[in-house]
Amino acid sequence: MKYLPINNQLFIKNRAKFTAQMKSKSLAVFNSNDLFTTGADSTLPFEQSRDLFYLSGADQEESILVLFPDAIDPNHREILFLTETNEHIAIWYGAKYSKEEATKVSGIKTIYWLSEFKKIFYDLMTEAETVYFNTNEHYRQSVELETREDRFIKKCKSDFPAHKWEKSGQIMQQIRGVKEPEEIEQMQTACEITNNGFRRILPFVKPGIMEYEIEAEFMHEFLKSRSKGFAYTPIIASGYSACVLHYIENNKACKDGDMLLLDVGAEYANYSSDMTRTIPVNGKFSDRQKEVYNAVLRVKNEATKMLIPGEYWANYHKEVGKLMTSELLGLGLIDKADVQNEDPNWPAYKKYFMHGTSHHLGLDTHDYGALKTPMKANMVFTVEPGIYIPEENMGIRIEDDVVIQENGAPFNLMRNIPIEVEEIEDLMNS
Ligand code: GLY
Ligand code: MN
Ligand code: MN
């Protein structure tokens, strides 16, 4: 791992929050992600299951966490199963966790090798009445592959058909949505790395540069700062491409007079940052570009103030829609008749701003987190309004990451990232 160690108190707290909501005589199982092969003997870099990481800090493939608060043997109330390391693995692939290291990382005292799982799990199941399975219930999930977790659930249901099943998803959604100070610290680091990347590219962008050259500059900055790289596939979209919301080819030349949309965030310690900035390729906003840019910026600033405890996600989006409607009227992109005749299910502003304004951010970029209950302090959201005008070859989005506070306006984790027109122009021409 490139990141600095995280205090294991975080994972101890996270487990306590989960187990506090478990039924009596129940156990919960969390499996690591698979290592994905690309062909022959190659694999993609490993990405840990975010839930397993959240509850243990274990950042290694072939790991299983079992939580069983009512286990008769106190040593079996939390167990981490890991693949056994040996000399061959150590020489070819580097060391895996020793039992002592795993305890240090996770705060879990009982570490067993994976080879012991079958026997120990069978014994635990004879005591347990209910098993919590960790299915993916994210509101945007669309996973076609069978995961290690899915395979485990299938086998477990067939081996132990007389047990009761529960799902961990609801508990995880709820607890992962409200961040601990140690998590906000990792996310602040991720945002600072992103800030350095943005400052690096500002004087570098010039007419004629290729979008992928800009991507490479970000990657350089991220890797040298202990990040694995991008928290999500970056969007480096100049001109019309900025109106293609999921443009990720990043293979075009940036043209003089065009705007360049950069939706780029570093990961750090598996936590995401998620930034969007839109800059003029030639270092100087035209009057029209400035007008649209400042309209988006005003919506972002006003929307941010609405992220307070007690607010509802759905209502917040309605209010942001009103702000955007007023800005689009001001820009002459829609008129009063468009608003009067609008379909309430697809209001007039959606023609130029067709995506949501905010999502939870954390271990996943589109993170787990409650969306139907009132917002709470220490939830972290993005704020990312945009105006996309294909007929003008221009898409402008501005995105910051903010932490809801008990009182007052949210705390902006991206407060150090240049955002004002003059600041961006100055840095581009420095
Ligand atoms: N970068 C993904 C998003 O903004 O939601
Ligand atoms: Mn983004
Ligand atoms: Mn986002």
XYZ file of C-alpha atoms and ligand atoms in Angstrom:
437
model
C 0.000 0.000 0.000
C 1.251 3.461 -0.815
C -0.851 5.298 1.775
C 0.260 5.960 5.336
C -1.196 3.681 8.046
C -4.685 4.550 9.311
C -5.332 4.450 13.055
C -7.130 1.144 13.681
C -9.518 2.888 16.086
C -11.473 3.822 12.952
C -12.148 0.179 12.076
C -12.855 -0.714 15.713
C -15.502 2.057 15.822
C -16.956 0.991 12.487
C -17.362 -2.605 13.639
C -19.014 -1.445 16.875
C -21.536 0.565 14.821
C -22.336 -2.475 12.703
C -22.583 -5.059 15.466
C -24.792 -2.745 17.561
C -27.492 -3.252 14.928
C -27.205 -7.027 14.550
C -29.911 -9.365 15.847
C -29.074 -11.689 18.727
C -27.338 -14.971 17.862
C -26.403 -13.695 14.430
C -23.140 -13.544 12.539
C -22.120 -11.426 9.574
C -19.683 -12.363 6.822
C -17.808 -9.990 4.489
C -15.702 -11.291 1.603
C -12.931 -9.481 -0.245
C -13.230 -8.709 -3.952
C -11.844 -11.038 -6.582
C -8.590 -10.379 -8.378
C -9.611 -9.912 -12.014
C -7.572 -11.590 -14.724
C -6.926 -9.762 -17.989
C -5.687 -12.885 -19.802
C -2.720 -15.235 -19.526
C -1.229 -14.674 -16.057
C -1.995 -10.955 -15.708
C -4.435 -9.359 -13.310
C -5.820 -5.882 -12.802
C -4.523 -4.083 -9.716
C -6.466 -5.302 -6.681
C -9.327 -3.194 -5.350
C -10.598 -4.203 -1.937
C -14.300 -4.610 -1.200
C -15.179 -1.253 0.324
C -17.326 -2.841 3.048
C -14.597 -5.228 4.144
C -12.108 -2.365 4.177
C -14.526 -0.142 6.129
C -14.918 -2.777 8.834
C -11.329 -4.042 9.056
C -8.811 -1.937 7.139
C -7.618 -5.202 5.574
C -6.443 -4.298 2.085
C -5.568 -7.722 0.704
C -7.246 -10.229 -1.603
C -8.738 -13.513 -0.313
C -9.754 -12.106 3.059
C -12.929 -12.895 5.002
C -14.260 -11.024 8.013
C -16.684 -12.731 10.398
C -18.475 -10.721 13.100
C -20.331 -12.756 15.725
C -20.942 -10.610 18.842
C -22.757 -13.413 20.711
C -20.155 -16.124 20.068
C -19.618 -18.210 23.199
C -15.840 -18.089 22.774
C -14.878 -14.398 23.181
C -12.009 -14.966 20.720
C -14.540 -15.732 18.025
C -16.532 -12.510 18.239
C -14.436 -10.978 15.471
C -12.270 -13.064 13.167
C -10.266 -12.114 10.123
C -9.310 -14.973 7.787
C -6.336 -14.300 5.521
C -4.462 -16.159 2.852
C -1.416 -17.801 4.373
C 1.795 -16.198 3.314
C 4.838 -18.298 2.479
C 8.353 -17.894 1.120
C 7.349 -18.372 -2.520
C 4.665 -15.670 -2.298
C 6.992 -13.348 -0.407
C 9.711 -13.649 -3.073
C 7.519 -13.369 -6.149
C 4.746 -11.020 -5.059
C 5.984 -9.367 -1.881
C 4.929 -10.065 1.637
C 1.275 -10.486 2.601
C 0.021 -9.655 6.091
C 1.476 -11.660 8.948
C -1.021 -12.310 11.751
C 0.623 -9.587 13.841
C 0.437 -7.063 11.015
C -3.212 -7.888 10.364
C -4.024 -7.277 14.033
C -2.180 -3.967 13.914
C -4.054 -2.827 10.817
C -7.522 -3.929 11.934
C -7.527 -4.069 15.720
C -8.862 -7.653 15.388
C -7.137 -10.050 17.789
C -8.139 -13.336 16.178
C -6.508 -13.884 12.802
C -6.724 -17.308 11.140
C -5.409 -18.574 7.821
C -8.023 -19.138 5.150
C -7.329 -22.891 5.179
C -9.004 -23.013 8.611
C -12.161 -21.208 7.480
C -14.336 -24.232 6.664
C -13.900 -25.930 10.025
C -14.175 -22.798 12.160
C -17.111 -21.391 10.224
C -19.018 -24.684 10.568
C -18.472 -24.555 14.313
C -19.698 -20.941 14.499
C -22.759 -21.754 12.414
C -23.837 -24.405 14.929
C -24.139 -21.548 17.462
C -25.682 -18.976 15.126
C -29.334 -18.705 14.131
C -29.073 -15.895 11.588
C -26.461 -14.945 8.989
C -26.030 -11.447 7.546
C -25.075 -11.533 3.877
C -23.488 -8.566 2.179
C -25.378 -8.018 -1.053
C -24.850 -4.895 -3.158
C -27.935 -2.686 -2.875
C -26.453 0.566 -4.121
C -29.105 2.625 -5.934
C -26.989 2.698 -9.089
C -25.563 -0.820 -8.949
C -25.533 -2.826 -12.165
C -23.108 -5.655 -11.581
C -23.240 -8.532 -14.014
C -20.308 -10.511 -12.653
C -20.756 -13.000 -9.851
C -18.584 -11.737 -6.997
C -16.687 -13.710 -4.389
C -19.436 -12.591 -2.013
C -22.164 -13.967 -4.321
C -20.402 -17.323 -4.562
C -20.049 -17.473 -0.796
C -23.740 -16.689 -0.266
C -24.798 -19.435 -2.690
C -22.603 -22.022 -1.006
C -23.576 -20.957 2.487
C -27.295 -21.173 1.687
C -26.828 -24.634 0.302
C -24.624 -25.845 3.186
C -26.828 -24.365 5.933
C -30.412 -24.344 4.618
C -31.993 -24.199 8.086
C -30.515 -20.806 9.080
C -32.246 -17.446 8.769
C -30.805 -14.814 6.429
C -30.538 -11.058 6.875
C -28.889 -8.422 4.738
C -26.045 -6.158 5.821
C -26.773 -3.619 3.094
C -29.203 -1.462 5.035
C -26.883 -1.160 8.028
C -23.887 -0.430 5.799
C -25.775 2.254 3.838
C -26.666 3.975 7.047
C -23.314 3.835 8.844
C -21.039 4.407 5.851
C -22.962 7.560 4.977
C -21.901 9.389 8.144
C -18.146 9.809 8.209
C -15.757 9.518 11.159
C -13.061 12.214 11.590
C -10.380 9.726 10.457
C -12.299 9.215 7.197
C -12.687 12.938 6.578
C -8.931 13.216 7.095
C -8.252 10.684 4.301
C -10.726 12.464 2.033
C -9.105 15.820 2.762
C -5.782 14.301 1.709
C -7.363 12.991 -1.504
C -8.761 16.489 -2.227
C -5.368 18.099 -1.592
C -3.708 15.691 -4.030
C -6.384 16.620 -6.580
C -5.701 20.296 -5.864
C -2.005 19.780 -6.628
C -2.904 17.998 -9.854
C -5.154 20.864 -10.955
C -2.535 23.488 -10.129
C 0.003 21.453 -12.081
C -2.078 21.424 -15.278
C -3.269 25.054 -15.212
C -0.089 26.577 -16.706
C 0.363 23.447 -18.874
C -2.900 23.667 -20.869
C -2.492 25.439 -24.227
C -4.261 25.246 -27.602
C -3.177 22.102 -29.453
C -2.479 19.993 -26.381
C -4.047 16.524 -26.363
C -6.549 15.656 -23.652
C -4.522 12.564 -22.699
C -1.421 14.690 -22.104
C -3.400 16.518 -19.427
C -4.558 13.174 -18.000
C -0.900 12.104 -17.766
C 0.040 15.223 -15.795
C -2.684 14.507 -13.243
C -1.537 10.901 -12.941
C 2.061 11.984 -12.355
C 0.986 14.256 -9.520
C -1.304 11.615 -7.983
C 1.200 8.767 -8.011
C 3.978 10.815 -6.480
C 1.632 11.706 -3.605
C 0.933 8.132 -2.357
C -2.297 7.830 -4.340
C -2.980 4.746 -6.484
C -4.287 7.155 -9.126
C -7.723 8.226 -10.282
C -10.665 7.583 -7.974
C -12.761 7.031 -11.136
C -12.112 7.170 -14.857
C -11.321 10.833 -15.496
C -13.213 13.004 -17.969
C -10.925 15.397 -19.871
C -13.388 16.856 -22.324
C -12.742 19.842 -24.553
C -15.342 21.666 -26.646
C -18.399 19.611 -27.601
C -17.146 16.499 -25.741
C -18.028 18.205 -22.447
C -21.703 17.786 -23.406
C -21.231 13.996 -23.509
C -21.656 13.352 -19.809
C -19.662 10.122 -19.643
C -16.976 11.021 -22.201
C -13.814 9.158 -21.151
C -11.867 8.706 -24.402
C -9.745 11.788 -23.619
C -8.178 11.529 -27.067
C -8.832 14.872 -28.770
C -6.795 18.013 -29.298
C -7.873 21.024 -27.205
C -8.779 23.881 -29.523
C -8.202 27.598 -29.126
C -11.422 29.255 -27.976
C -12.935 26.046 -26.512
C -13.673 25.323 -22.885
C -12.146 22.234 -21.249
C -14.092 20.266 -18.650
C -11.968 18.297 -16.169
C -13.827 15.804 -13.955
C -10.846 14.340 -12.156
C -10.248 13.144 -8.600
C -7.429 11.351 -6.816
C -8.058 8.397 -4.550
C -6.157 8.160 -1.295
C -6.241 5.160 1.057
C -9.233 3.887 -0.947
C -11.157 7.132 -0.332
C -12.334 9.197 -3.293
C -12.189 12.844 -4.099
C -14.415 14.039 -6.941
C -13.612 17.382 -8.552
C -14.813 19.143 -11.677
C -13.342 22.365 -12.996
C -13.928 23.919 -16.413
C -11.265 26.174 -17.877
C -10.663 28.035 -21.165
C -8.111 26.199 -23.332
C -6.381 29.480 -24.235
C -6.258 30.790 -20.668
C -8.836 33.552 -21.104
C -12.626 33.222 -20.681
C -14.677 34.946 -23.406
C -17.548 37.118 -22.137
C -20.063 34.372 -22.935
C -17.949 31.653 -21.312
C -17.566 33.804 -18.204
C -21.304 34.487 -18.095
C -22.223 30.790 -18.211
C -19.383 29.841 -15.857
C -20.444 32.334 -13.202
C -24.063 31.171 -13.472
C -22.930 27.604 -12.677
C -20.712 28.868 -9.867
C -23.601 30.789 -8.283
C -25.788 27.660 -8.376
C -22.980 25.642 -6.790
C -22.476 28.185 -4.014
C -26.191 28.532 -3.246
C -26.838 24.799 -3.458
C -23.998 24.133 -1.009
C -25.666 26.295 1.641
C -28.738 24.049 1.504
C -26.784 20.992 2.624
C -27.674 21.126 6.305
C -28.867 18.549 8.843
C -32.560 17.804 8.408
C -32.690 18.565 4.667
C -34.069 15.870 2.360
C -32.131 14.856 -0.736
C -35.243 14.992 -2.949
C -36.315 18.439 -1.713
C -32.754 19.749 -2.091
C -32.762 18.700 -5.749
C -36.072 20.492 -6.285
C -34.651 23.686 -4.800
C -31.502 23.457 -6.908
C -33.772 23.081 -9.947
C -35.355 26.446 -9.081
C -31.934 28.107 -8.810
C -30.903 26.654 -12.147
C -34.168 27.714 -13.797
C -33.567 31.305 -12.767
C -29.967 31.234 -14.098
C -31.040 29.717 -17.427
C -33.692 32.422 -17.805
C -30.977 35.017 -17.151
C -28.745 33.441 -19.800
C -31.582 33.432 -22.322
C -31.367 29.669 -22.764
C -34.989 29.134 -21.709
C -37.891 31.613 -21.529
C -40.884 32.119 -19.256
C -43.180 30.145 -21.549
C -40.829 27.134 -21.331
C -41.154 27.281 -17.548
C -44.931 27.848 -17.521
C -45.498 24.903 -19.860
C -42.929 22.596 -18.303
C -43.594 18.949 -17.477
C -43.141 18.685 -13.684
C -41.465 15.316 -14.216
C -38.903 16.831 -16.604
C -38.742 20.587 -15.873
C -37.465 23.021 -18.503
C -34.034 23.414 -16.846
C -33.308 19.718 -17.522
C -32.646 20.554 -21.173
C -29.339 22.112 -20.084
C -28.776 20.435 -16.697
C -29.890 16.819 -16.919
C -28.057 15.096 -14.052
C -28.289 15.180 -10.248
C -26.541 17.842 -8.182
C -25.092 15.719 -5.399
C -24.152 12.230 -4.317
C -22.553 10.762 -1.209
C -18.774 10.488 -1.450
C -16.429 8.230 0.502
C -14.863 4.832 -0.103
C -16.908 4.702 -3.289
C -17.133 7.760 -5.510
C -20.892 7.296 -5.650
C -20.823 6.208 -2.049
C -23.205 4.283 0.122
C -25.347 6.567 2.264
C -28.981 7.084 3.222
C -30.900 9.189 0.694
C -34.492 8.958 1.907
C -33.982 10.105 5.493
C -32.917 13.604 6.642
C -29.306 14.627 6.054
C -26.960 14.409 9.037
C -23.784 16.144 10.149
C -20.617 14.500 8.798
C -22.231 13.219 5.654
C -19.984 14.095 2.700
C -21.617 15.161 -0.551
C -20.468 16.453 -3.887
C -22.109 19.609 -5.260
C -21.902 19.555 -9.049
C -24.244 21.660 -11.119
C -23.550 22.095 -14.818
C -24.871 23.801 -17.917
C -24.392 21.936 -21.192
C -24.985 23.827 -24.452
C -24.136 21.554 -27.406
C -25.127 24.265 -29.915
C -22.381 26.448 -28.415
C -19.862 23.587 -28.226
C -19.621 24.106 -24.491
C -20.322 22.190 -21.296
C -19.518 23.726 -17.932
C -19.639 21.838 -14.642
C -18.132 22.808 -11.307
C -17.882 20.193 -8.557
C -16.703 20.433 -4.958
C -16.817 17.956 -2.062
C -18.335 19.184 1.202
C -18.944 17.910 4.738
C -22.278 18.718 6.398
C -21.795 20.499 9.730
C -23.934 20.358 12.874
C -24.492 24.101 12.509
C -24.007 26.467 9.613
C -22.725 25.996 6.090
C -20.917 22.806 5.033
C -17.140 22.573 5.230
C -15.609 22.584 1.760
C -12.858 19.960 1.380
C -11.961 21.649 -1.934
C -11.698 25.175 -0.550
C -8.066 25.375 -1.741
C -8.784 24.427 -5.353
C -8.904 27.469 -7.671
C -12.439 28.237 -8.792
C -12.891 31.964 -9.529
C -12.459 33.134 -13.136
C -9.619 35.560 -12.323
C -7.732 33.008 -10.215
C -7.900 30.417 -12.989
C -6.799 32.934 -15.642
C -3.899 34.129 -13.492
C -2.619 30.609 -12.852
C -2.999 29.617 -16.510
C -0.914 32.570 -17.604
C 1.706 32.431 -14.844
N -17.028 11.840 -11.423
C -18.265 11.219 -11.248
C -19.274 12.135 -10.746
O -19.053 13.329 -10.738
O -20.290 11.745 -10.270
Mn -17.084 14.181 -10.789
Mn -19.574 13.568 -8.640
